[in-house]
PDB file of C-alpha atoms in Angstrom:
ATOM      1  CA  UNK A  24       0.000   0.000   0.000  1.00  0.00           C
ATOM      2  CA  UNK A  25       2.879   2.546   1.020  1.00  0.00           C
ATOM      3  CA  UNK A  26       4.609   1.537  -2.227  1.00  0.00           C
ATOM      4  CA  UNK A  27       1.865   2.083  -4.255  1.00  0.00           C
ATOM      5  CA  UNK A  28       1.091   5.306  -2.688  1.00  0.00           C
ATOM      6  CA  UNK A  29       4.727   6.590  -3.007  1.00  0.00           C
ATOM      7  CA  UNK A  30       5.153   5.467  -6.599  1.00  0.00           C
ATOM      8  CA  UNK A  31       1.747   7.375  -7.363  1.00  0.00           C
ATOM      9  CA  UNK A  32       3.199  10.195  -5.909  1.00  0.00           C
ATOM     10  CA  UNK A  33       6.532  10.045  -7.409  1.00  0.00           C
ATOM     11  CA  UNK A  34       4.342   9.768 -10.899  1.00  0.00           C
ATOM     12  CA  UNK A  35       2.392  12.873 -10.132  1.00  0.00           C
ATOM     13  CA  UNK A  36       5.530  15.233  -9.318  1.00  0.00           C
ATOM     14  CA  UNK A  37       7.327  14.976 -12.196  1.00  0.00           C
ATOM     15  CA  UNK A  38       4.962  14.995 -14.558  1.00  0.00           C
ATOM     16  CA  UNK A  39       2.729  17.932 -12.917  1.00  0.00           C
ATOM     17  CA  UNK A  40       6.059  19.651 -11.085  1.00  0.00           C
ATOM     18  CA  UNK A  41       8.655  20.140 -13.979  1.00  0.00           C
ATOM     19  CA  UNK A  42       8.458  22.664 -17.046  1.00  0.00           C
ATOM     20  CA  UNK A  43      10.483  22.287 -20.151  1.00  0.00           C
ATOM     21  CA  UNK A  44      11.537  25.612 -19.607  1.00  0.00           C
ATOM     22  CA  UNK A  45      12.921  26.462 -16.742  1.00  0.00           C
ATOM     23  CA  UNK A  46      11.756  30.144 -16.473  1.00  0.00           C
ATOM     24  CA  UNK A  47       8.350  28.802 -15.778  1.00  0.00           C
ATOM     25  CA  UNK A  48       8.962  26.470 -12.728  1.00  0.00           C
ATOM     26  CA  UNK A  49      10.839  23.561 -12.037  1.00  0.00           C
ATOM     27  CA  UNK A  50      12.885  22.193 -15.128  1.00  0.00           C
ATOM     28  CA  UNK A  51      14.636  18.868 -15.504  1.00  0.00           C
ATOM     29  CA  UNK A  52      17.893  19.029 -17.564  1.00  0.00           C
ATOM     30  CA  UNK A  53      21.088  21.026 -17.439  1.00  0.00           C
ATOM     31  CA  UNK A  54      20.998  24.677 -15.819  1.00  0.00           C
ATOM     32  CA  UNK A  55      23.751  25.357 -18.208  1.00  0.00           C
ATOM     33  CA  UNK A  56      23.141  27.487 -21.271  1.00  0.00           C
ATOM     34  CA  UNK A  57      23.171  25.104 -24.346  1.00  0.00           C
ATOM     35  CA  UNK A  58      23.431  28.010 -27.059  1.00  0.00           C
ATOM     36  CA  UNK A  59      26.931  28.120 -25.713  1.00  0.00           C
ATOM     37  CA  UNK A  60      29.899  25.632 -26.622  1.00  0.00           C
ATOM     38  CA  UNK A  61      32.698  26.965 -25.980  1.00  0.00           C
ATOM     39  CA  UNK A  62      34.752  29.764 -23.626  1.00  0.00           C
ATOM     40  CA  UNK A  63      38.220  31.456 -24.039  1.00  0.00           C
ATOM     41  CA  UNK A  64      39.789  32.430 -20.631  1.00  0.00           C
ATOM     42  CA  UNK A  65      42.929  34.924 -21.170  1.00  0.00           C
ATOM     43  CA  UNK A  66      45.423  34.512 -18.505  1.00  0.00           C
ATOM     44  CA  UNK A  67      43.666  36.651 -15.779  1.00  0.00           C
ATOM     45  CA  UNK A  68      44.920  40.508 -15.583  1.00  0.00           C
ATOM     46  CA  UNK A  69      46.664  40.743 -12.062  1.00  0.00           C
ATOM     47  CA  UNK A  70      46.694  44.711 -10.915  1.00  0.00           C
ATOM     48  CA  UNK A  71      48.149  43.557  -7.771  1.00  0.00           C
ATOM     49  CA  UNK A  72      51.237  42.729  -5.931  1.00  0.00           C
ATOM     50  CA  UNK A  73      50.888  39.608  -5.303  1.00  0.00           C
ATOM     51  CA  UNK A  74      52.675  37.778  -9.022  1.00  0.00           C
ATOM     52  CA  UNK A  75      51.367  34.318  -8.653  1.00  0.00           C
ATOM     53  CA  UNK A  76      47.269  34.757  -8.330  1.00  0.00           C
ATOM     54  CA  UNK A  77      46.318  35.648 -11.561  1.00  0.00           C
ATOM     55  CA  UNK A  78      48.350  32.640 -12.983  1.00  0.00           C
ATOM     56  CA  UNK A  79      46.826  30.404 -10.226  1.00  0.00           C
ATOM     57  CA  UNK A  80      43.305  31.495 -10.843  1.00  0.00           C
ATOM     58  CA  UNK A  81      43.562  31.340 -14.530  1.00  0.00           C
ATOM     59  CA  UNK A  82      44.372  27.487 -14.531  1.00  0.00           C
ATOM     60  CA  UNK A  83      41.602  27.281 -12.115  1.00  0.00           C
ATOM     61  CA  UNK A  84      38.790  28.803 -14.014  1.00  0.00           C
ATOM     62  CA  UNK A  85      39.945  26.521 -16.819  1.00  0.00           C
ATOM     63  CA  UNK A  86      39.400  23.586 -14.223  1.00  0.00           C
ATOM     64  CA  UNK A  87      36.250  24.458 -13.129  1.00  0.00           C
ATOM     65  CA  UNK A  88      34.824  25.044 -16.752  1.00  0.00           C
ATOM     66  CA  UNK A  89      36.168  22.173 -18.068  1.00  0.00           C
ATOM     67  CA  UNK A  90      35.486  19.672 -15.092  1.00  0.00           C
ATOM     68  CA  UNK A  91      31.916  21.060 -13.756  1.00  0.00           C
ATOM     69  CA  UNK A  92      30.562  22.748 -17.167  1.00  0.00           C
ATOM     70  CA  UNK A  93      29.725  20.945 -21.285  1.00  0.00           C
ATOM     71  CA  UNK A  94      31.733  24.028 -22.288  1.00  0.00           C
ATOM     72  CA  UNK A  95      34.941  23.331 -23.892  1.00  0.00           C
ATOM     73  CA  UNK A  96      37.659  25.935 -23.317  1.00  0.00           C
ATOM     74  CA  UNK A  97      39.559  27.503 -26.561  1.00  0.00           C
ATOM     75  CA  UNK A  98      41.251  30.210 -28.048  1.00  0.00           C
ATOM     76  CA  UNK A  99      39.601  33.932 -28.947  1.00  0.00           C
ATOM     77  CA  UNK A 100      39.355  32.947 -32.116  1.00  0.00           C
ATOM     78  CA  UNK A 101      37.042  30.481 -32.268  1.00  0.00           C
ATOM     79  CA  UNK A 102      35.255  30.948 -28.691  1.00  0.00           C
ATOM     80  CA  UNK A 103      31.119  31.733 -28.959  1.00  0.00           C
ATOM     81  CA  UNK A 104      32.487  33.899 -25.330  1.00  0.00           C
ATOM     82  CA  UNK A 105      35.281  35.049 -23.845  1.00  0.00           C
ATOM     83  CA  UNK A 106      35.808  35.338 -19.331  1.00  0.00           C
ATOM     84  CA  UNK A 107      37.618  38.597 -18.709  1.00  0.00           C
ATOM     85  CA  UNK A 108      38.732  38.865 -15.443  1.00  0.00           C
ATOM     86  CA  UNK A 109      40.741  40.903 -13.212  1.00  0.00           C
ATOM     87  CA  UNK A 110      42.369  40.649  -9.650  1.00  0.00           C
ATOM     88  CA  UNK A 111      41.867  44.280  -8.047  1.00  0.00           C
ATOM     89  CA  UNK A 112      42.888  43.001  -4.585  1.00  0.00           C
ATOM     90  CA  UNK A 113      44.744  40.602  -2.341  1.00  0.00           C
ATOM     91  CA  UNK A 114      44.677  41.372   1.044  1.00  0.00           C
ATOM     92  CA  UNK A 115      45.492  39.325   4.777  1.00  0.00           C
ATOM     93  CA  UNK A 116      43.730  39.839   8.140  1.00  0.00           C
ATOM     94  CA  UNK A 117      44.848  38.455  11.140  1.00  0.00           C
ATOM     95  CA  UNK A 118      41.366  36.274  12.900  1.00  0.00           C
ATOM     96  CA  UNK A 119      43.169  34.740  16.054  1.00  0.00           C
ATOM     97  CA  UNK A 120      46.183  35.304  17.979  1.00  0.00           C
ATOM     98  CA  UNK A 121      47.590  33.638  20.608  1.00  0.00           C
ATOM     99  CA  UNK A 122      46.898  34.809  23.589  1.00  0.00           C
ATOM    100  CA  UNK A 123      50.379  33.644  25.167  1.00  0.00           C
ATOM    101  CA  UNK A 124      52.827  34.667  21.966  1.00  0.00           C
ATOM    102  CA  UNK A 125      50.123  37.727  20.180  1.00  0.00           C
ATOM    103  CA  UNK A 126      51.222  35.844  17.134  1.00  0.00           C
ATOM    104  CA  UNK A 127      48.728  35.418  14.674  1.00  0.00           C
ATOM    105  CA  UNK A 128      47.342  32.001  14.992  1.00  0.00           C
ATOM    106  CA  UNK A 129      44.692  32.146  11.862  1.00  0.00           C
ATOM    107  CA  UNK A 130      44.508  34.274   8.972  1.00  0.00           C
ATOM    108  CA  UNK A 131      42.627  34.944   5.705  1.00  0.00           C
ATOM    109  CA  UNK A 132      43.646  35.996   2.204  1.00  0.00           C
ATOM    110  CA  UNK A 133      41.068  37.373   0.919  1.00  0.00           C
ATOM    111  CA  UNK A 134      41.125  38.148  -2.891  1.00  0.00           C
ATOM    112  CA  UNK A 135      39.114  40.263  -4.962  1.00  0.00           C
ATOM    113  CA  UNK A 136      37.932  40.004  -8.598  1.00  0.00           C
ATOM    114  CA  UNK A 137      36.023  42.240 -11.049  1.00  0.00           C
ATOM    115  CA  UNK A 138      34.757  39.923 -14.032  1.00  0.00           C
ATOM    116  CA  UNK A 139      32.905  39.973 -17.402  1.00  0.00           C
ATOM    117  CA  UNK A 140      31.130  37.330 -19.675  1.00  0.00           C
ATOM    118  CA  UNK A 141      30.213  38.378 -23.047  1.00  0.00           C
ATOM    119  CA  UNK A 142      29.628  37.177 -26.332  1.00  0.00           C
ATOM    120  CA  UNK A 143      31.888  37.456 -29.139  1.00  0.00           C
ATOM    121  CA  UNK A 144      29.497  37.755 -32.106  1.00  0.00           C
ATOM    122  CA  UNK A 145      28.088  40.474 -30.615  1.00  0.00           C
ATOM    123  CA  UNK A 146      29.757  41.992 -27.451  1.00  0.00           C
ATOM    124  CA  UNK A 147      26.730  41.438 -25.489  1.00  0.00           C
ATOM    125  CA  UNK A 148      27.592  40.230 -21.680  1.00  0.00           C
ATOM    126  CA  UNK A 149      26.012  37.119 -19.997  1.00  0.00           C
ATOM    127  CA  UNK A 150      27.357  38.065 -16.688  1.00  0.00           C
ATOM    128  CA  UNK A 151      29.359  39.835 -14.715  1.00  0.00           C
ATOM    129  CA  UNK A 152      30.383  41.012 -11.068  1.00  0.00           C
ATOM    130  CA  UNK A 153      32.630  43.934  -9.858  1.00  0.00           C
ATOM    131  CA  UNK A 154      34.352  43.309  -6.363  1.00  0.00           C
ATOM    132  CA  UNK A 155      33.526  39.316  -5.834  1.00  0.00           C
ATOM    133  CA  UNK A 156      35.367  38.153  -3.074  1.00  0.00           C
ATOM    134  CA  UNK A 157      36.443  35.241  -1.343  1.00  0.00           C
ATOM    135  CA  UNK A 158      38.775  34.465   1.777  1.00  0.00           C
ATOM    136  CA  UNK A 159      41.362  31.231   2.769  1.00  0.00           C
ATOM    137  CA  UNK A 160      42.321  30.518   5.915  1.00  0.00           C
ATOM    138  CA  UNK A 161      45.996  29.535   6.990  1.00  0.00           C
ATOM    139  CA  UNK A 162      47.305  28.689  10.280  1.00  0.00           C
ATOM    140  CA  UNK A 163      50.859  30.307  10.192  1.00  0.00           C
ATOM    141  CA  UNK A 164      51.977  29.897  13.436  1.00  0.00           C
ATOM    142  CA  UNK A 165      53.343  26.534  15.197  1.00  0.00           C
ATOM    143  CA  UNK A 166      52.193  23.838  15.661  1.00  0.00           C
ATOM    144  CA  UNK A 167      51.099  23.889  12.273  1.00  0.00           C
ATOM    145  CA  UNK A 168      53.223  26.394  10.500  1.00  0.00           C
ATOM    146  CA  UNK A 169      51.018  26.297   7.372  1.00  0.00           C
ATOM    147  CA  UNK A 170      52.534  28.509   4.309  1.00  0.00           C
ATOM    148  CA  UNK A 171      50.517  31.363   2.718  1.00  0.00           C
ATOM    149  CA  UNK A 172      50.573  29.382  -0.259  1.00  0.00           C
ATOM    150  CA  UNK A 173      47.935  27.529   1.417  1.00  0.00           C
ATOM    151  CA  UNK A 174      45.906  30.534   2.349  1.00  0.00           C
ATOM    152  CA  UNK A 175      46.210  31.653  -1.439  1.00  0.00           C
ATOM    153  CA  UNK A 176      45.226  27.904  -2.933  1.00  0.00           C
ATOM    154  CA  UNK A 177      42.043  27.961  -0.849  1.00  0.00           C
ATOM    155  CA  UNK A 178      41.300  31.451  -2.356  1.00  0.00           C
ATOM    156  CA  UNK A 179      41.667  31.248  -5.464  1.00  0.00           C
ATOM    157  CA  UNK A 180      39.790  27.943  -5.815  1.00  0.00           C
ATOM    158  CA  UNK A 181      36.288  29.146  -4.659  1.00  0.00           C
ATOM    159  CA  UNK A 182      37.082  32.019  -6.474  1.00  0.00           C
ATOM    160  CA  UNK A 183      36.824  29.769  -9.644  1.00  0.00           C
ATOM    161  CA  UNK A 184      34.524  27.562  -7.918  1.00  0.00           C
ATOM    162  CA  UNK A 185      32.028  31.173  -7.385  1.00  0.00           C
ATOM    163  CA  UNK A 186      32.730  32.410 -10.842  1.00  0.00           C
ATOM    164  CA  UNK A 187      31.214  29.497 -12.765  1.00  0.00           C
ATOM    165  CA  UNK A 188      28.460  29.205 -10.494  1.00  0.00           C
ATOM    166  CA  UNK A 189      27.233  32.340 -10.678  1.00  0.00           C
ATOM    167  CA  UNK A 190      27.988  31.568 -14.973  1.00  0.00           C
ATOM    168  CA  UNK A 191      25.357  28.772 -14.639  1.00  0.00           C
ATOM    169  CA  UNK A 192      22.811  31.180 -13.449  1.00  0.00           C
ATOM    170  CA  UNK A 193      23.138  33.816 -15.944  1.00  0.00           C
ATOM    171  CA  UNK A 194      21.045  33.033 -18.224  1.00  0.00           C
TER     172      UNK A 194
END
């Protein structure tokens, strides 16, 4: 009886609960824009001090796209869009310190990123965001003596990680 019940149930959701198109409710398929096949992502415009980030966050966005997305990443030339971004700042802020030493026990590196996603036919944009941010953690001091590196890493991986989430809601 519970089986039956559930399986009647199951049957009435998805065929009275889902849309073809998702604007109108509840869709089943990919929330991925399907006019789109491919992305070029220039090597990400660094206007900071910090050398390594926009080098690190380029490979990641290429990652993320490639691993999490049916877009392929390629070259300007033959790219339906192109991902412009730009690091605008890379800052640390002390969260703990010790209350024996004053040393800073955690910290954050946060990094910020002003980024645009337009077409190339015709220079409209999909999406965009001006000051994103995101924050890793590091323990520098002992026991753990983690590098910055770490700190930086964590960053610049849910930056990428953000970035093409907030691409899969665009449209």
């Amino acid at each position: 009886m519970k089986l039956a019940f559930m399986t009647l149930m199951g049957i009435l959701v998805a065929t009275t609960g889902c849309e073809s198109d998702p604007t109108k409710g509840w869709a089943v398929g990919s929330t991925y824009d399907t006019s789109i096949k491919t992305i070029a992502i220039p090597v990400v415009q660094n206007d900071t001090f910090d050398r390594e980030v926009g080098y690190l966050l380029t490979n990641a966005l290429i990652r993320e796209v490639e691993s999490r997305t049916p877009w392929k990443v390629t070259s300007e030339n033959v790219a339906d869009t192109v991902l412009d971004v730009t690091v605008t700042k890379v800052t640390m802020r002390a969260l703990s310190q010790s209350r024996l030493t004053a040393l800073d026990q955690e910290m954050a590196l946060q990094l910020t990123v002003d980024w645009n996603w337009e077409r190339i036919d015709d220079s409209s944009t999909i999406a965009g965001w001006d000051g994103m941010g995101t924050s890793g953690l590091f323990f520098p001091s002992n026991p753990l003596g983690e590098p910055i590196e770490l700190g930086r890493m964590e960053s610049v991986e849910l930056m990428a990680r953000a970035i093409v989430d907030r691409m899969s809601e665009s449209w």
